[in-house]
């Protein structure tokens, strides 16, 4: 997506053109949806968050600084909405916990539309899903968006050293889980892995 190409559509959207919103939505939806599904487990919540992201985009658009990347600016809105959602979930969870005296949050599987679709990546997807949110979000912006450590730090409003540390820790966790998984497998003569 080219920011110069977007500027015309942004001007039209600010002027109230509905068709411009459709174009901007079409240009950004896939990337934003992939981000939200990677960070949010419940499909119903994903759709609600997506709606709120684009509503906030429409409201904040007059304040968009065109010197910055539009996608980077949009990811700032994405992060704010996901954090709002996480706070709401936490409040709901605490209320349910108090009411029912629950000790564990229920597990919900991630939607299938995650950015890694093929079967070879399912194990990696599972490993990433098991990471804590703070590690998962750094990995997402580092490898899905290819943002630098400095850009991620700016987006998440944390120090660059923290981003590097979380990236390193996330990769370390994935490597350890992968190595532990391989310890239970043996290589056959034809080179295929099989369980012992």
mmCIF file of C-alpha atoms in Angstrom:
data_model
loop_
_atom_site.group_PDB
_atom_site.id
_atom_site.type_symbol
_atom_site.label_atom_id
_atom_site.label_comp_id
_atom_site.label_asym_id
_atom_site.label_seq_id
_atom_site.Cartn_x
_atom_site.Cartn_y
_atom_site.Cartn_z
ATOM 1 C CA UNK A 1 0.000 0.000 0.000
ATOM 2 C CA UNK A 2 1.444 3.347 -1.089
ATOM 3 C CA UNK A 3 0.809 6.398 1.137
ATOM 4 C CA UNK A 4 0.759 8.703 -1.889
ATOM 5 C CA UNK A 5 -1.964 6.578 -3.464
ATOM 6 C CA UNK A 6 -3.901 6.758 -0.202
ATOM 7 C CA UNK A 7 -3.703 10.562 0.117
ATOM 8 C CA UNK A 8 -6.311 11.122 -2.582
ATOM 9 C CA UNK A 9 -8.687 8.689 -0.910
ATOM 10 C CA UNK A 10 -7.996 10.181 2.522
ATOM 11 C CA UNK A 11 -8.856 13.658 1.238
ATOM 12 C CA UNK A 12 -12.080 12.324 -0.227
ATOM 13 C CA UNK A 13 -12.949 10.519 3.016
ATOM 14 C CA UNK A 14 -12.350 13.680 5.076
ATOM 15 C CA UNK A 15 -14.699 15.462 2.652
ATOM 16 C CA UNK A 16 -17.374 12.824 3.462
ATOM 17 C CA UNK A 17 -17.117 10.477 0.457
ATOM 18 C CA UNK A 18 -18.404 7.007 1.492
ATOM 19 C CA UNK A 19 -16.768 5.344 -1.515
ATOM 20 C CA UNK A 20 -13.376 6.545 -0.258
ATOM 21 C CA UNK A 21 -13.974 4.740 3.035
ATOM 22 C CA UNK A 22 -14.744 1.528 1.135
ATOM 23 C CA UNK A 23 -11.468 1.840 -0.794
ATOM 24 C CA UNK A 24 -9.380 2.537 2.321
ATOM 25 C CA UNK A 25 -11.091 -0.320 4.145
ATOM 26 C CA UNK A 26 -10.392 -2.648 1.207
ATOM 27 C CA UNK A 27 -6.724 -1.643 1.115
ATOM 28 C CA UNK A 28 -6.131 -2.171 4.848
ATOM 29 C CA UNK A 29 -8.656 -4.780 6.017
ATOM 30 C CA UNK A 30 -6.601 -7.909 5.356
ATOM 31 C CA UNK A 31 -3.518 -6.661 7.197
ATOM 32 C CA UNK A 32 -5.500 -5.246 10.133
ATOM 33 C CA UNK A 33 -7.647 -8.389 10.375
ATOM 34 C CA UNK A 34 -4.526 -10.571 10.427
ATOM 35 C CA UNK A 35 -3.105 -8.472 13.252
ATOM 36 C CA UNK A 36 -6.259 -8.553 15.338
ATOM 37 C CA UNK A 37 -6.804 -12.313 14.893
ATOM 38 C CA UNK A 38 -3.208 -12.962 15.936
ATOM 39 C CA UNK A 39 -3.721 -11.042 19.166
ATOM 40 C CA UNK A 40 -7.370 -11.775 20.029
ATOM 41 C CA UNK A 41 -8.696 -15.270 20.573
ATOM 42 C CA UNK A 42 -12.460 -14.898 20.234
ATOM 43 C CA UNK A 43 -13.872 -14.488 16.688
ATOM 44 C CA UNK A 44 -16.851 -12.444 17.906
ATOM 45 C CA UNK A 45 -14.502 -10.042 19.660
ATOM 46 C CA UNK A 46 -12.358 -9.760 16.523
ATOM 47 C CA UNK A 47 -15.312 -8.464 14.524
ATOM 48 C CA UNK A 48 -16.241 -5.972 17.246
ATOM 49 C CA UNK A 49 -12.668 -4.718 17.476
ATOM 50 C CA UNK A 50 -12.434 -4.395 13.693
ATOM 51 C CA UNK A 51 -15.580 -2.245 13.679
ATOM 52 C CA UNK A 52 -14.233 -0.036 16.443
ATOM 53 C CA UNK A 53 -10.840 0.328 14.699
ATOM 54 C CA UNK A 54 -12.442 1.661 11.537
ATOM 55 C CA UNK A 55 -14.811 3.893 13.478
ATOM 56 C CA UNK A 56 -11.822 5.372 15.339
ATOM 57 C CA UNK A 57 -9.936 5.721 12.031
ATOM 58 C CA UNK A 58 -12.809 7.790 10.660
ATOM 59 C CA UNK A 59 -12.917 9.962 13.804
ATOM 60 C CA UNK A 60 -9.136 10.478 14.048
ATOM 61 C CA UNK A 61 -8.436 10.935 10.333
ATOM 62 C CA UNK A 62 -8.379 14.768 10.415
ATOM 63 C CA UNK A 63 -5.489 14.512 12.923
ATOM 64 C CA UNK A 64 -3.434 12.109 10.778
ATOM 65 C CA UNK A 65 0.056 13.508 10.114
ATOM 66 C CA UNK A 66 0.758 12.755 6.462
ATOM 67 C CA UNK A 67 4.511 12.782 7.085
ATOM 68 C CA UNK A 68 4.099 9.410 8.789
ATOM 69 C CA UNK A 69 3.212 6.072 7.251
ATOM 70 C CA UNK A 70 -0.570 5.566 7.142
ATOM 71 C CA UNK A 71 -0.295 1.872 8.066
ATOM 72 C CA UNK A 72 1.932 2.721 11.034
ATOM 73 C CA UNK A 73 -0.599 5.345 12.182
ATOM 74 C CA UNK A 74 -3.431 2.851 11.718
ATOM 75 C CA UNK A 75 -1.533 0.290 13.810
ATOM 76 C CA UNK A 76 -1.504 2.826 16.631
ATOM 77 C CA UNK A 77 -5.310 2.732 16.518
ATOM 78 C CA UNK A 78 -5.232 -1.076 16.368
ATOM 79 C CA UNK A 79 -3.056 -1.270 19.500
ATOM 80 C CA UNK A 80 -5.299 1.156 21.407
ATOM 81 C CA UNK A 81 -8.434 -0.803 20.519
ATOM 82 C CA UNK A 82 -6.877 -4.174 21.411
ATOM 83 C CA UNK A 83 -5.697 -2.757 24.735
ATOM 84 C CA UNK A 84 -9.207 -1.391 25.394
ATOM 85 C CA UNK A 85 -10.616 -4.826 24.579
ATOM 86 C CA UNK A 86 -8.122 -6.520 26.910
ATOM 87 C CA UNK A 87 -9.113 -4.171 29.755
ATOM 88 C CA UNK A 88 -12.805 -4.933 29.139
ATOM 89 C CA UNK A 89 -12.138 -8.672 29.046
ATOM 90 C CA UNK A 90 -10.177 -8.444 32.270
ATOM 91 C CA UNK A 91 -13.022 -6.550 33.984
ATOM 92 C CA UNK A 92 -15.586 -9.076 32.745
ATOM 93 C CA UNK A 93 -13.369 -11.946 33.828
ATOM 94 C CA UNK A 94 -12.948 -10.487 37.313
ATOM 95 C CA UNK A 95 -16.709 -10.043 37.635
ATOM 96 C CA UNK A 96 -17.360 -13.620 36.519
ATOM 97 C CA UNK A 97 -14.604 -14.864 38.809
ATOM 98 C CA UNK A 98 -16.139 -13.111 41.779
ATOM 99 C CA UNK A 99 -19.601 -14.364 40.906
ATOM 100 C CA UNK A 100 -18.701 -17.984 40.166
ATOM 101 C CA UNK A 101 -15.453 -18.248 42.149
ATOM 102 C CA UNK A 102 -13.616 -19.393 39.038
ATOM 103 C CA UNK A 103 -9.904 -19.934 39.233
ATOM 104 C CA UNK A 104 -9.081 -20.163 35.526
ATOM 105 C CA UNK A 105 -9.913 -18.132 32.430
ATOM 106 C CA UNK A 106 -11.519 -20.341 29.740
ATOM 107 C CA UNK A 107 -9.344 -21.139 26.744
ATOM 108 C CA UNK A 108 -10.636 -20.114 23.311
ATOM 109 C CA UNK A 109 -8.921 -21.280 20.119
ATOM 110 C CA UNK A 110 -7.602 -18.723 17.647
ATOM 111 C CA UNK A 111 -9.509 -18.306 14.377
ATOM 112 C CA UNK A 112 -8.227 -20.176 11.333
ATOM 113 C CA UNK A 113 -7.691 -16.942 9.380
ATOM 114 C CA UNK A 114 -4.336 -16.256 11.079
ATOM 115 C CA UNK A 115 -1.593 -15.055 8.751
ATOM 116 C CA UNK A 116 0.019 -18.525 8.665
ATOM 117 C CA UNK A 117 -2.436 -20.793 6.888
ATOM 118 C CA UNK A 118 -0.609 -23.832 5.574
ATOM 119 C CA UNK A 119 -0.279 -27.048 7.530
ATOM 120 C CA UNK A 120 3.498 -26.800 7.907
ATOM 121 C CA UNK A 121 3.070 -23.656 10.010
ATOM 122 C CA UNK A 122 0.378 -24.983 12.351
ATOM 123 C CA UNK A 123 2.892 -26.064 14.973
ATOM 124 C CA UNK A 124 4.608 -22.679 14.842
ATOM 125 C CA UNK A 125 1.213 -20.981 15.086
ATOM 126 C CA UNK A 126 0.443 -23.029 18.209
ATOM 127 C CA UNK A 127 3.799 -22.147 19.762
ATOM 128 C CA UNK A 128 3.271 -18.440 19.091
ATOM 129 C CA UNK A 129 -0.294 -18.586 20.420
ATOM 130 C CA UNK A 130 1.003 -19.978 23.730
ATOM 131 C CA UNK A 131 3.345 -17.023 24.226
ATOM 132 C CA UNK A 132 2.283 -14.256 26.615
ATOM 133 C CA UNK A 133 0.581 -11.297 24.915
ATOM 134 C CA UNK A 134 3.561 -8.964 25.480
ATOM 135 C CA UNK A 135 5.881 -11.339 23.597
ATOM 136 C CA UNK A 136 3.355 -12.251 20.918
ATOM 137 C CA UNK A 137 2.641 -8.635 19.980
ATOM 138 C CA UNK A 138 6.346 -7.854 19.539
ATOM 139 C CA UNK A 139 6.789 -10.908 17.291
ATOM 140 C CA UNK A 140 3.762 -9.924 15.233
ATOM 141 C CA UNK A 141 4.993 -6.404 14.531
ATOM 142 C CA UNK A 142 8.579 -7.529 14.020
ATOM 143 C CA UNK A 143 7.960 -10.368 11.561
ATOM 144 C CA UNK A 144 4.448 -9.832 10.152
ATOM 145 C CA UNK A 145 4.833 -6.095 9.582
ATOM 146 C CA UNK A 146 8.637 -6.093 9.420
ATOM 147 C CA UNK A 147 8.843 -3.075 11.732
ATOM 148 C CA UNK A 148 12.167 -2.130 13.299
ATOM 149 C CA UNK A 149 12.693 -2.337 17.040
ATOM 150 C CA UNK A 150 12.459 1.467 17.226
ATOM 151 C CA UNK A 151 9.139 1.517 15.340
ATOM 152 C CA UNK A 152 7.694 -1.167 17.607
ATOM 153 C CA UNK A 153 8.870 0.754 20.673
ATOM 154 C CA UNK A 154 7.151 3.889 19.390
ATOM 155 C CA UNK A 155 3.978 2.005 18.524
ATOM 156 C CA UNK A 156 3.742 0.194 21.876
ATOM 157 C CA UNK A 157 5.116 3.169 23.825
ATOM 158 C CA UNK A 158 7.840 1.149 25.522
ATOM 159 C CA UNK A 159 11.652 1.466 25.464
ATOM 160 C CA UNK A 160 13.514 0.015 22.471
ATOM 161 C CA UNK A 161 15.565 -2.158 24.818
ATOM 162 C CA UNK A 162 12.328 -3.691 26.108
ATOM 163 C CA UNK A 163 11.270 -4.505 22.547
ATOM 164 C CA UNK A 164 14.622 -6.190 21.867
ATOM 165 C CA UNK A 165 14.399 -8.109 25.124
ATOM 166 C CA UNK A 166 10.841 -9.312 24.434
ATOM 167 C CA UNK A 167 11.741 -10.287 20.870
ATOM 168 C CA UNK A 168 14.758 -12.245 22.112
ATOM 169 C CA UNK A 169 12.731 -13.905 24.875
ATOM 170 C CA UNK A 170 9.899 -14.861 22.496
ATOM 171 C CA UNK A 171 12.329 -16.441 20.024
ATOM 172 C CA UNK A 172 14.081 -18.239 22.886
ATOM 173 C CA UNK A 173 10.753 -19.721 24.083
ATOM 174 C CA UNK A 174 9.883 -20.868 20.566
ATOM 175 C CA UNK A 175 13.338 -22.413 20.051
ATOM 176 C CA UNK A 176 13.133 -24.272 23.381
ATOM 177 C CA UNK A 177 9.669 -25.633 22.619
ATOM 178 C CA UNK A 178 10.741 -26.643 19.133
ATOM 179 C CA UNK A 179 13.884 -28.382 20.443
ATOM 180 C CA UNK A 180 11.870 -30.174 23.140
ATOM 181 C CA UNK A 181 9.457 -31.354 20.476
ATOM 182 C CA UNK A 182 12.303 -32.619 18.295
ATOM 183 C CA UNK A 183 13.805 -34.531 21.235
ATOM 184 C CA UNK A 184 10.787 -36.851 21.053
ATOM 185 C CA UNK A 185 11.320 -37.575 17.352
ATOM 186 C CA UNK A 186 13.901 -39.610 15.434
ATOM 187 C CA UNK A 187 15.166 -39.194 11.880
ATOM 188 C CA UNK A 188 14.612 -42.234 9.687
ATOM 189 C CA UNK A 189 16.907 -43.382 6.856
ATOM 190 C CA UNK A 190 14.922 -41.523 4.212
ATOM 191 C CA UNK A 191 15.195 -38.253 6.201
ATOM 192 C CA UNK A 192 11.613 -38.000 7.475
ATOM 193 C CA UNK A 193 10.903 -37.342 11.129
ATOM 194 C CA UNK A 194 8.892 -39.925 13.028
ATOM 195 C CA UNK A 195 7.810 -40.133 16.656
ATOM 196 C CA UNK A 196 9.626 -42.647 18.858
#
